[in-house]
Amino acid sequence: MASQAPLMSFITTRGRSNFYRNNWLGVSSGFLIFGDNIRNIWIKNPITGQELKFSKVPQPINQWYRYDQAIVASIESYPGRFLIAVLSRTRWSSKVCFCVSGYNAWFSCSSGPSNPQIVMEIVIFKGRIFALTSDFRIGVFDLSCCELLVLNLKGTPALRIKRTRLGVSKDKLLIIDSGNLPGFKVYWIDFANMKWREMESLGDESLFMGYKMSARLCNATKWGRRSNFIYQLPFISKTCSEISLDGKKAADIPICPENVSPKMNFWYFLHHHQGMDSVRSGF
């Protein structure tokens, strides 16, 4: 499965209204995640049919902004247990809630007037949950106390938060900035030296970016696509954009028939259904 190309996936307007009439929270570890305004949450792997069960979230899923996001992972040292993290945010505040399958309790980390660290996005990398904040800082969650620990990193570049995304590769935590349109800048965190570093090139790999999912860096040439490119699936579009780092569009790749209205476009990596991301136990 790891050698197969990711699927360009989308949910149609009609499909969204029929799929539990829920709000889309993203794709994580091969699972599609939905929530509704009465605090229910549905997590299902579309390939295996496996479903994960959690108690109701502490607050209704945000209906007015498209900012909510969720990720799921298995828990190291606890076979059969899973962790979900749900990020709910507005333009002025954020809350990240955590829950372990089989337990009813939720734990949360909030921002607001007394804690200005608004979490913009979360991602799993090397057994930890990392966050990008509204002031362009990188944090990591201590799951033993649900506290966001902001890293003291050197060389933080000037970014534009509305155009900045988190991503991962096999060995790097990535930050993708498209604020300097039409081009992209890709950075990675050098944890050995606690420093931001810019990637001048993606080498023989390319970035796959979709809606409510962390960007993935992988080799696209084995699937007949270009290296050192970005494959971007906008929120509402019938095509995938094939873009170079300097912003030059090479192609628009159709993702659906002309008579279909896609929304919430995302990449689905087939090999993710065989093995979940995992986090280190902390609760």
PDB file of C-alpha atoms in Angstrom:
ATOM      1  CA  MET A   1       0.000   0.000   0.000  1.00  0.00           C
ATOM      2  CA  ALA A   2       2.866   2.382   0.720  1.00  0.00           C
ATOM      3  CA  SER A   3       3.868   2.163  -2.939  1.00  0.00           C
ATOM      4  CA  GLN A   4       0.400   3.207  -4.136  1.00  0.00           C
ATOM      5  CA  ALA A   5      -0.431   6.785  -5.008  1.00  0.00           C
ATOM      6  CA  PRO A   6      -2.611   8.710  -2.536  1.00  0.00           C
ATOM      7  CA  LEU A   7      -6.240   9.124  -3.534  1.00  0.00           C
ATOM      8  CA  MET A   8      -7.549  12.553  -4.471  1.00  0.00           C
ATOM      9  CA  SER A   9     -10.649  12.482  -2.293  1.00  0.00           C
ATOM     10  CA  PHE A  10     -13.612  14.773  -1.800  1.00  0.00           C
ATOM     11  CA  ILE A  11     -17.096  14.864  -0.320  1.00  0.00           C
ATOM     12  CA  THR A  12     -19.856  16.206  -2.515  1.00  0.00           C
ATOM     13  CA  THR A  13     -22.365  18.749  -1.280  1.00  0.00           C
ATOM     14  CA  ARG A  14     -25.054  16.064  -1.370  1.00  0.00           C
ATOM     15  CA  GLY A  15     -22.782  13.527   0.286  1.00  0.00           C
ATOM     16  CA  ARG A  16     -21.987  15.929   3.101  1.00  0.00           C
ATOM     17  CA  SER A  17     -25.660  16.472   3.868  1.00  0.00           C
ATOM     18  CA  ASN A  18     -26.290  12.723   3.930  1.00  0.00           C
ATOM     19  CA  PHE A  19     -23.217  11.758   5.967  1.00  0.00           C
ATOM     20  CA  TYR A  20     -24.817  12.079   9.402  1.00  0.00           C
ATOM     21  CA  ARG A  21     -25.392  15.777   8.576  1.00  0.00           C
ATOM     22  CA  ASN A  22     -22.113  16.388  10.332  1.00  0.00           C
ATOM     23  CA  ASN A  23     -19.196  18.764  10.173  1.00  0.00           C
ATOM     24  CA  TRP A  24     -15.992  17.557   8.616  1.00  0.00           C
ATOM     25  CA  LEU A  25     -13.081  17.487  11.087  1.00  0.00           C
ATOM     26  CA  GLY A  26     -10.451  15.930   8.871  1.00  0.00           C
ATOM     27  CA  VAL A  27      -8.615  12.734   8.016  1.00  0.00           C
ATOM     28  CA  SER A  28      -6.054  11.244  10.396  1.00  0.00           C
ATOM     29  CA  SER A  29      -4.275   7.867  10.495  1.00  0.00           C
ATOM     30  CA  GLY A  30      -6.576   6.628   7.726  1.00  0.00           C
ATOM     31  CA  PHE A  31      -9.779   7.599   9.599  1.00  0.00           C
ATOM     32  CA  LEU A  32     -12.397  10.110   8.484  1.00  0.00           C
ATOM     33  CA  ILE A  33     -13.618  12.245  11.387  1.00  0.00           C
ATOM     34  CA  PHE A  34     -16.971  14.019  11.663  1.00  0.00           C
ATOM     35  CA  GLY A  35     -18.735  15.822  14.501  1.00  0.00           C
ATOM     36  CA  ASP A  36     -22.124  17.437  14.997  1.00  0.00           C
ATOM     37  CA  ASN A  37     -23.726  20.255  16.980  1.00  0.00           C
ATOM     38  CA  ILE A  38     -25.006  17.927  19.714  1.00  0.00           C
ATOM     39  CA  ARG A  39     -21.464  16.826  20.601  1.00  0.00           C
ATOM     40  CA  ASN A  40     -21.413  13.431  18.862  1.00  0.00           C
ATOM     41  CA  ILE A  41     -18.312  12.385  16.978  1.00  0.00           C
ATOM     42  CA  TRP A  42     -17.900   9.690  14.307  1.00  0.00           C
ATOM     43  CA  ILE A  43     -14.552   8.171  13.339  1.00  0.00           C
ATOM     44  CA  LYS A  44     -14.402   5.540  10.625  1.00  0.00           C
ATOM     45  CA  ASN A  45     -11.802   3.968   8.345  1.00  0.00           C
ATOM     46  CA  PRO A  46     -13.383   3.846   4.864  1.00  0.00           C
ATOM     47  CA  ILE A  47     -11.154   0.948   3.752  1.00  0.00           C
ATOM     48  CA  THR A  48     -11.424  -1.460   6.685  1.00  0.00           C
ATOM     49  CA  GLY A  49     -14.730  -0.247   8.108  1.00  0.00           C
ATOM     50  CA  GLN A  50     -13.193   0.030  11.590  1.00  0.00           C
ATOM     51  CA  GLU A  51     -14.895   2.571  13.850  1.00  0.00           C
ATOM     52  CA  LEU A  52     -13.472   4.214  16.957  1.00  0.00           C
ATOM     53  CA  LYS A  53     -15.805   5.071  19.810  1.00  0.00           C
ATOM     54  CA  PHE A  54     -15.418   8.056  22.108  1.00  0.00           C
ATOM     55  CA  SER A  55     -17.724   9.821  24.537  1.00  0.00           C
ATOM     56  CA  LYS A  56     -19.379  13.083  23.526  1.00  0.00           C
ATOM     57  CA  VAL A  57     -17.067  16.054  23.091  1.00  0.00           C
ATOM     58  CA  PRO A  58     -17.313  18.728  25.824  1.00  0.00           C
ATOM     59  CA  GLN A  59     -18.791  21.350  23.498  1.00  0.00           C
ATOM     60  CA  PRO A  60     -20.612  21.361  20.151  1.00  0.00           C
ATOM     61  CA  ILE A  61     -18.482  21.277  17.024  1.00  0.00           C
ATOM     62  CA  ASN A  62     -18.008  24.769  15.621  1.00  0.00           C
ATOM     63  CA  GLN A  63     -20.654  25.472  12.963  1.00  0.00           C
ATOM     64  CA  TRP A  64     -19.868  29.078  12.142  1.00  0.00           C
ATOM     65  CA  TYR A  65     -16.184  28.806  11.256  1.00  0.00           C
ATOM     66  CA  ARG A  66     -14.336  26.127   9.305  1.00  0.00           C
ATOM     67  CA  TYR A  67     -11.513  26.039  11.844  1.00  0.00           C
ATOM     68  CA  ASP A  68     -12.208  22.838  13.797  1.00  0.00           C
ATOM     69  CA  GLN A  69      -9.803  19.938  13.303  1.00  0.00           C
ATOM     70  CA  ALA A  70      -9.292  16.495  14.854  1.00  0.00           C
ATOM     71  CA  ILE A  71      -6.552  13.862  14.873  1.00  0.00           C
ATOM     72  CA  VAL A  72      -6.521  10.296  16.194  1.00  0.00           C
ATOM     73  CA  ALA A  73      -3.702   7.988  17.183  1.00  0.00           C
ATOM     74  CA  SER A  74      -2.990   4.756  18.987  1.00  0.00           C
ATOM     75  CA  ILE A  75      -1.298   4.987  22.392  1.00  0.00           C
ATOM     76  CA  GLU A  76       2.104   3.422  22.926  1.00  0.00           C
ATOM     77  CA  SER A  77       2.172   0.774  25.687  1.00  0.00           C
ATOM     78  CA  TYR A  78      -1.653   0.598  25.715  1.00  0.00           C
ATOM     79  CA  PRO A  79      -2.767  -1.810  22.954  1.00  0.00           C
ATOM     80  CA  GLY A  80      -6.354  -1.276  21.886  1.00  0.00           C
ATOM     81  CA  ARG A  81      -6.530   2.240  23.320  1.00  0.00           C
ATOM     82  CA  PHE A  82      -6.810   5.314  21.116  1.00  0.00           C
ATOM     83  CA  LEU A  83      -6.421   9.033  21.656  1.00  0.00           C
ATOM     84  CA  ILE A  84      -8.401  11.767  19.940  1.00  0.00           C
ATOM     85  CA  ALA A  85      -7.473  15.451  19.987  1.00  0.00           C
ATOM     86  CA  VAL A  86     -10.107  17.953  18.847  1.00  0.00           C
ATOM     87  CA  LEU A  87      -9.068  21.517  18.077  1.00  0.00           C
ATOM     88  CA  SER A  88     -11.890  24.076  18.229  1.00  0.00           C
ATOM     89  CA  ARG A  89     -11.036  27.676  17.524  1.00  0.00           C
ATOM     90  CA  THR A  90     -12.457  30.996  16.515  1.00  0.00           C
ATOM     91  CA  ARG A  91     -10.563  34.069  15.428  1.00  0.00           C
ATOM     92  CA  TRP A  92      -9.990  35.021  19.061  1.00  0.00           C
ATOM     93  CA  SER A  93      -9.472  31.812  21.037  1.00  0.00           C
ATOM     94  CA  SER A  94      -8.828  28.089  20.820  1.00  0.00           C
ATOM     95  CA  LYS A  95      -9.363  24.926  22.834  1.00  0.00           C
ATOM     96  CA  VAL A  96      -7.769  21.524  22.324  1.00  0.00           C
ATOM     97  CA  CYS A  97      -9.653  18.651  23.989  1.00  0.00           C
ATOM     98  CA  PHE A  98      -8.232  15.160  24.497  1.00  0.00           C
ATOM     99  CA  CYS A  99      -9.929  11.852  25.229  1.00  0.00           C
ATOM    100  CA  VAL A 100      -8.851   8.217  25.482  1.00  0.00           C
ATOM    101  CA  SER A 101     -11.154   5.522  24.127  1.00  0.00           C
ATOM    102  CA  GLY A 102     -12.902   3.604  26.878  1.00  0.00           C
ATOM    103  CA  TYR A 103     -12.980   6.613  29.202  1.00  0.00           C
ATOM    104  CA  ASN A 104     -15.645   9.293  29.526  1.00  0.00           C
ATOM    105  CA  ALA A 105     -13.385  12.079  30.762  1.00  0.00           C
ATOM    106  CA  TRP A 106     -12.072  14.786  28.446  1.00  0.00           C
ATOM    107  CA  PHE A 107      -9.088  17.000  29.204  1.00  0.00           C
ATOM    108  CA  SER A 108      -8.574  20.410  27.634  1.00  0.00           C
ATOM    109  CA  CYS A 109      -6.039  23.139  26.966  1.00  0.00           C
ATOM    110  CA  SER A 110      -7.576  26.554  26.251  1.00  0.00           C
ATOM    111  CA  SER A 111      -6.441  29.965  25.074  1.00  0.00           C
ATOM    112  CA  GLY A 112      -8.048  33.325  25.637  1.00  0.00           C
ATOM    113  CA  PRO A 113      -7.326  36.718  27.208  1.00  0.00           C
ATOM    114  CA  SER A 114      -5.139  35.202  29.943  1.00  0.00           C
ATOM    115  CA  ASN A 115      -3.400  32.783  27.562  1.00  0.00           C
ATOM    116  CA  PRO A 116      -2.849  34.338  24.138  1.00  0.00           C
ATOM    117  CA  GLN A 117      -1.362  31.209  22.561  1.00  0.00           C
ATOM    118  CA  ILE A 118      -4.110  30.480  20.031  1.00  0.00           C
ATOM    119  CA  VAL A 119      -3.546  27.048  18.476  1.00  0.00           C
ATOM    120  CA  MET A 120      -4.001  27.178  14.715  1.00  0.00           C
ATOM    121  CA  GLU A 121      -3.236  23.575  13.741  1.00  0.00           C
ATOM    122  CA  ILE A 122      -2.138  20.292  15.329  1.00  0.00           C
ATOM    123  CA  VAL A 123      -0.178  17.357  13.952  1.00  0.00           C
ATOM    124  CA  ILE A 124       1.319  14.069  15.147  1.00  0.00           C
ATOM    125  CA  PHE A 125       5.061  13.716  14.680  1.00  0.00           C
ATOM    126  CA  LYS A 126       7.348  11.082  16.222  1.00  0.00           C
ATOM    127  CA  GLY A 127       4.977  10.170  19.010  1.00  0.00           C
ATOM    128  CA  ARG A 128       4.153  13.727  20.077  1.00  0.00           C
ATOM    129  CA  ILE A 129       1.365  16.172  19.248  1.00  0.00           C
ATOM    130  CA  PHE A 130       2.765  19.448  17.938  1.00  0.00           C
ATOM    131  CA  ALA A 131       0.928  22.724  17.427  1.00  0.00           C
ATOM    132  CA  LEU A 132       1.361  25.900  15.391  1.00  0.00           C
ATOM    133  CA  THR A 133       0.264  29.024  17.292  1.00  0.00           C
ATOM    134  CA  SER A 134      -1.060  32.345  16.057  1.00  0.00           C
ATOM    135  CA  ASP A 135       2.229  34.077  16.832  1.00  0.00           C
ATOM    136  CA  PHE A 136       4.181  31.658  14.623  1.00  0.00           C
ATOM    137  CA  ARG A 137       5.557  29.516  17.417  1.00  0.00           C
ATOM    138  CA  ILE A 138       5.802  25.741  17.626  1.00  0.00           C
ATOM    139  CA  GLY A 139       4.564  23.958  20.725  1.00  0.00           C
ATOM    140  CA  VAL A 140       4.283  20.383  21.922  1.00  0.00           C
ATOM    141  CA  PHE A 141       1.565  19.036  24.213  1.00  0.00           C
ATOM    142  CA  ASP A 142       2.473  17.425  27.508  1.00  0.00           C
ATOM    143  CA  LEU A 143      -0.324  14.849  27.678  1.00  0.00           C
ATOM    144  CA  SER A 144       0.232  14.209  31.372  1.00  0.00           C
ATOM    145  CA  CYS A 145      -1.208  17.638  32.177  1.00  0.00           C
ATOM    146  CA  CYS A 146      -2.650  18.747  28.807  1.00  0.00           C
ATOM    147  CA  GLU A 147      -0.329  21.728  28.722  1.00  0.00           C
ATOM    148  CA  LEU A 148       1.099  23.274  25.567  1.00  0.00           C
ATOM    149  CA  LEU A 149       4.852  23.724  25.948  1.00  0.00           C
ATOM    150  CA  VAL A 150       6.089  26.382  23.538  1.00  0.00           C
ATOM    151  CA  LEU A 151       9.534  25.615  22.146  1.00  0.00           C
ATOM    152  CA  ASN A 152      12.268  28.221  22.316  1.00  0.00           C
ATOM    153  CA  LEU A 153      13.431  28.102  18.720  1.00  0.00           C
ATOM    154  CA  LYS A 154      15.950  30.325  16.982  1.00  0.00           C
ATOM    155  CA  GLY A 155      15.552  31.870  13.558  1.00  0.00           C
ATOM    156  CA  THR A 156      11.757  32.146  13.407  1.00  0.00           C
ATOM    157  CA  PRO A 157      10.945  33.557   9.952  1.00  0.00           C
ATOM    158  CA  ALA A 158       8.301  36.156   9.117  1.00  0.00           C
ATOM    159  CA  LEU A 159       5.194  34.165   8.212  1.00  0.00           C
ATOM    160  CA  ARG A 160       1.591  34.892   7.307  1.00  0.00           C
ATOM    161  CA  ILE A 161      -0.550  32.802   9.622  1.00  0.00           C
ATOM    162  CA  LYS A 162      -3.556  32.454   7.319  1.00  0.00           C
ATOM    163  CA  ARG A 163      -1.268  30.932   4.717  1.00  0.00           C
ATOM    164  CA  THR A 164       0.818  28.730   7.013  1.00  0.00           C
ATOM    165  CA  ARG A 165       0.361  24.983   7.446  1.00  0.00           C
ATOM    166  CA  LEU A 166       2.007  22.159   9.348  1.00  0.00           C
ATOM    167  CA  GLY A 167       3.326  19.078   7.579  1.00  0.00           C
ATOM    168  CA  VAL A 168       5.380  15.961   8.186  1.00  0.00           C
ATOM    169  CA  SER A 169       7.841  13.731   6.415  1.00  0.00           C
ATOM    170  CA  LYS A 170       9.536  10.588   7.682  1.00  0.00           C
ATOM    171  CA  ASP A 171      12.036  12.560   9.752  1.00  0.00           C
ATOM    172  CA  LYS A 172      11.018  16.229   9.661  1.00  0.00           C
ATOM    173  CA  LEU A 173       8.344  18.475  11.133  1.00  0.00           C
ATOM    174  CA  LEU A 174       7.480  20.911   8.354  1.00  0.00           C
ATOM    175  CA  ILE A 175       5.958  24.388   8.184  1.00  0.00           C
ATOM    176  CA  ILE A 176       4.660  25.489   4.796  1.00  0.00           C
ATOM    177  CA  ASP A 177       4.181  29.205   4.133  1.00  0.00           C
ATOM    178  CA  SER A 178       2.398  30.470   1.036  1.00  0.00           C
ATOM    179  CA  GLY A 179       2.138  34.027   2.365  1.00  0.00           C
ATOM    180  CA  ASN A 180       4.638  35.257  -0.191  1.00  0.00           C
ATOM    181  CA  LEU A 181       2.274  34.451  -3.031  1.00  0.00           C
ATOM    182  CA  PRO A 182       2.468  33.088  -5.595  1.00  0.00           C
ATOM    183  CA  GLY A 183       5.408  31.064  -4.280  1.00  0.00           C
ATOM    184  CA  PHE A 184       5.832  28.733  -1.296  1.00  0.00           C
ATOM    185  CA  LYS A 185       8.470  28.520   1.391  1.00  0.00           C
ATOM    186  CA  VAL A 186       8.995  25.286   3.296  1.00  0.00           C
ATOM    187  CA  TYR A 187      10.755  25.175   6.663  1.00  0.00           C
ATOM    188  CA  TRP A 188      11.680  22.338   8.987  1.00  0.00           C
ATOM    189  CA  ILE A 189      12.537  22.283  12.681  1.00  0.00           C
ATOM    190  CA  ASP A 190      16.081  21.287  13.517  1.00  0.00           C
ATOM    191  CA  PHE A 191      15.442  19.851  16.981  1.00  0.00           C
ATOM    192  CA  ALA A 192      19.127  19.100  17.574  1.00  0.00           C
ATOM    193  CA  ASN A 193      19.915  22.823  17.398  1.00  0.00           C
ATOM    194  CA  MET A 194      16.397  24.108  18.257  1.00  0.00           C
ATOM    195  CA  LYS A 195      16.261  26.176  15.089  1.00  0.00           C
ATOM    196  CA  TRP A 196      14.048  26.858  12.075  1.00  0.00           C
ATOM    197  CA  ARG A 197      15.664  25.945   8.769  1.00  0.00           C
ATOM    198  CA  GLU A 198      14.458  26.682   5.263  1.00  0.00           C
ATOM    199  CA  MET A 199      14.347  23.946   2.629  1.00  0.00           C
ATOM    200  CA  GLU A 200      15.727  25.328  -0.614  1.00  0.00           C
ATOM    201  CA  SER A 201      14.417  22.289  -2.459  1.00  0.00           C
ATOM    202  CA  LEU A 202      12.197  19.283  -1.788  1.00  0.00           C
ATOM    203  CA  GLY A 203      14.695  17.080  -3.601  1.00  0.00           C
ATOM    204  CA  ASP A 204      13.092  14.016  -5.174  1.00  0.00           C
ATOM    205  CA  GLU A 205       9.966  14.441  -3.047  1.00  0.00           C
ATOM    206  CA  SER A 206       6.806  16.550  -3.289  1.00  0.00           C
ATOM    207  CA  LEU A 207       4.280  18.001  -0.857  1.00  0.00           C
ATOM    208  CA  PHE A 208       0.650  16.868  -0.791  1.00  0.00           C
ATOM    209  CA  MET A 209      -1.645  19.463   0.771  1.00  0.00           C
ATOM    210  CA  GLY A 210      -5.389  19.089   1.395  1.00  0.00           C
ATOM    211  CA  TYR A 211      -8.194  20.395   3.576  1.00  0.00           C
ATOM    212  CA  LYS A 212      -8.053  19.727   7.339  1.00  0.00           C
ATOM    213  CA  MET A 213      -5.116  17.371   7.109  1.00  0.00           C
ATOM    214  CA  SER A 214      -1.411  17.807   7.729  1.00  0.00           C
ATOM    215  CA  ALA A 215       0.673  18.169   4.584  1.00  0.00           C
ATOM    216  CA  ARG A 216       2.718  15.102   3.637  1.00  0.00           C
ATOM    217  CA  LEU A 217       6.119  15.031   2.002  1.00  0.00           C
ATOM    218  CA  CYS A 218       6.741  11.921  -0.075  1.00  0.00           C
ATOM    219  CA  ASN A 219       8.195  10.694  -3.358  1.00  0.00           C
ATOM    220  CA  ALA A 220       5.716  11.329  -6.176  1.00  0.00           C
ATOM    221  CA  THR A 221       7.904  10.148  -9.043  1.00  0.00           C
ATOM    222  CA  LYS A 222       7.062   6.503  -8.330  1.00  0.00           C
ATOM    223  CA  TRP A 223       3.449   7.415  -9.155  1.00  0.00           C
ATOM    224  CA  GLY A 224       4.371   9.210 -12.391  1.00  0.00           C
ATOM    225  CA  ARG A 225       4.206  12.725 -10.960  1.00  0.00           C
ATOM    226  CA  ARG A 226       6.857  15.424 -10.586  1.00  0.00           C
ATOM    227  CA  SER A 227       9.410  15.806  -7.808  1.00  0.00           C
ATOM    228  CA  ASN A 228      10.009  19.119  -6.014  1.00  0.00           C
ATOM    229  CA  PHE A 229       6.379  20.176  -6.559  1.00  0.00           C
ATOM    230  CA  ILE A 230       3.337  20.875  -4.413  1.00  0.00           C
ATOM    231  CA  TYR A 231       0.068  19.050  -5.096  1.00  0.00           C
ATOM    232  CA  GLN A 232      -2.624  21.225  -3.589  1.00  0.00           C
ATOM    233  CA  LEU A 233      -6.285  20.339  -3.176  1.00  0.00           C
ATOM    234  CA  PRO A 234      -8.237  23.541  -2.398  1.00  0.00           C
ATOM    235  CA  PHE A 235     -11.326  23.442  -0.169  1.00  0.00           C
ATOM    236  CA  ILE A 236     -13.726  23.782  -3.114  1.00  0.00           C
ATOM    237  CA  SER A 237     -12.296  22.866  -6.503  1.00  0.00           C
ATOM    238  CA  LYS A 238     -12.702  20.318  -9.272  1.00  0.00           C
ATOM    239  CA  THR A 239      -8.971  20.164  -9.880  1.00  0.00           C
ATOM    240  CA  CYS A 240      -5.726  19.533  -8.056  1.00  0.00           C
ATOM    241  CA  SER A 241      -3.087  22.201  -8.636  1.00  0.00           C
ATOM    242  CA  GLU A 242       0.428  21.037  -9.513  1.00  0.00           C
ATOM    243  CA  ILE A 243       2.621  23.961  -8.429  1.00  0.00           C
ATOM    244  CA  SER A 244       6.359  24.548  -8.232  1.00  0.00           C
ATOM    245  CA  LEU A 245       7.886  26.155  -5.136  1.00  0.00           C
ATOM    246  CA  ASP A 246       8.197  29.473  -6.980  1.00  0.00           C
ATOM    247  CA  GLY A 247       4.450  29.456  -7.582  1.00  0.00           C
ATOM    248  CA  LYS A 248       4.344  28.444 -11.231  1.00  0.00           C
ATOM    249  CA  LYS A 249       1.397  26.200 -11.983  1.00  0.00           C
ATOM    250  CA  ALA A 250       2.345  23.255 -14.181  1.00  0.00           C
ATOM    251  CA  ALA A 251      -1.073  21.610 -14.453  1.00  0.00           C
ATOM    252  CA  ASP A 252      -4.620  21.375 -13.150  1.00  0.00           C
ATOM    253  CA  ILE A 253      -5.439  17.715 -12.571  1.00  0.00           C
ATOM    254  CA  PRO A 254      -9.202  16.862 -12.634  1.00  0.00           C
ATOM    255  CA  ILE A 255     -10.439  15.153  -9.477  1.00  0.00           C
ATOM    256  CA  CYS A 256     -14.127  14.616 -10.311  1.00  0.00           C
ATOM    257  CA  PRO A 257     -16.664  14.659 -13.147  1.00  0.00           C
ATOM    258  CA  GLU A 258     -17.914  18.029 -14.362  1.00  0.00           C
ATOM    259  CA  ASN A 259     -21.406  17.443 -12.969  1.00  0.00           C
ATOM    260  CA  VAL A 260     -20.133  16.918  -9.402  1.00  0.00           C
ATOM    261  CA  SER A 261     -19.696  19.712  -6.847  1.00  0.00           C
ATOM    262  CA  PRO A 262     -16.819  18.699  -4.551  1.00  0.00           C
ATOM    263  CA  LYS A 263     -16.107  20.153  -1.123  1.00  0.00           C
ATOM    264  CA  MET A 264     -13.597  19.402   1.618  1.00  0.00           C
ATOM    265  CA  ASN A 265     -10.982  17.980  -0.742  1.00  0.00           C
ATOM    266  CA  PHE A 266      -8.269  15.885   0.911  1.00  0.00           C
ATOM    267  CA  TRP A 267      -5.583  13.311   0.193  1.00  0.00           C
ATOM    268  CA  TYR A 268      -6.113   9.774   1.400  1.00  0.00           C
ATOM    269  CA  PHE A 269      -2.935   7.710   1.763  1.00  0.00           C
ATOM    270  CA  LEU A 270      -3.902   4.063   1.442  1.00  0.00           C
ATOM    271  CA  HIS A 271      -1.089   2.691   3.587  1.00  0.00           C
ATOM    272  CA  HIS A 272      -2.366   4.661   6.607  1.00  0.00           C
ATOM    273  CA  HIS A 273      -5.202   2.186   7.135  1.00  0.00           C
ATOM    274  CA  GLN A 274      -2.643  -0.540   7.867  1.00  0.00           C
ATOM    275  CA  GLY A 275      -0.936   1.276  10.728  1.00  0.00           C
ATOM    276  CA  MET A 276      -1.947   4.268  12.819  1.00  0.00           C
ATOM    277  CA  ASP A 277       0.171   7.125  14.023  1.00  0.00           C
ATOM    278  CA  SER A 278       0.988   6.606  17.679  1.00  0.00           C
ATOM    279  CA  VAL A 279       1.581   8.901  20.630  1.00  0.00           C
ATOM    280  CA  ARG A 280       3.474   8.313  23.837  1.00  0.00           C
ATOM    281  CA  SER A 281       1.294   7.622  26.847  1.00  0.00           C
ATOM    282  CA  GLY A 282       0.825  10.533  29.160  1.00  0.00           C
ATOM    283  CA  PHE A 283      -2.564  10.255  30.836  1.00  0.00           C
TER     284      PHE A 283
END
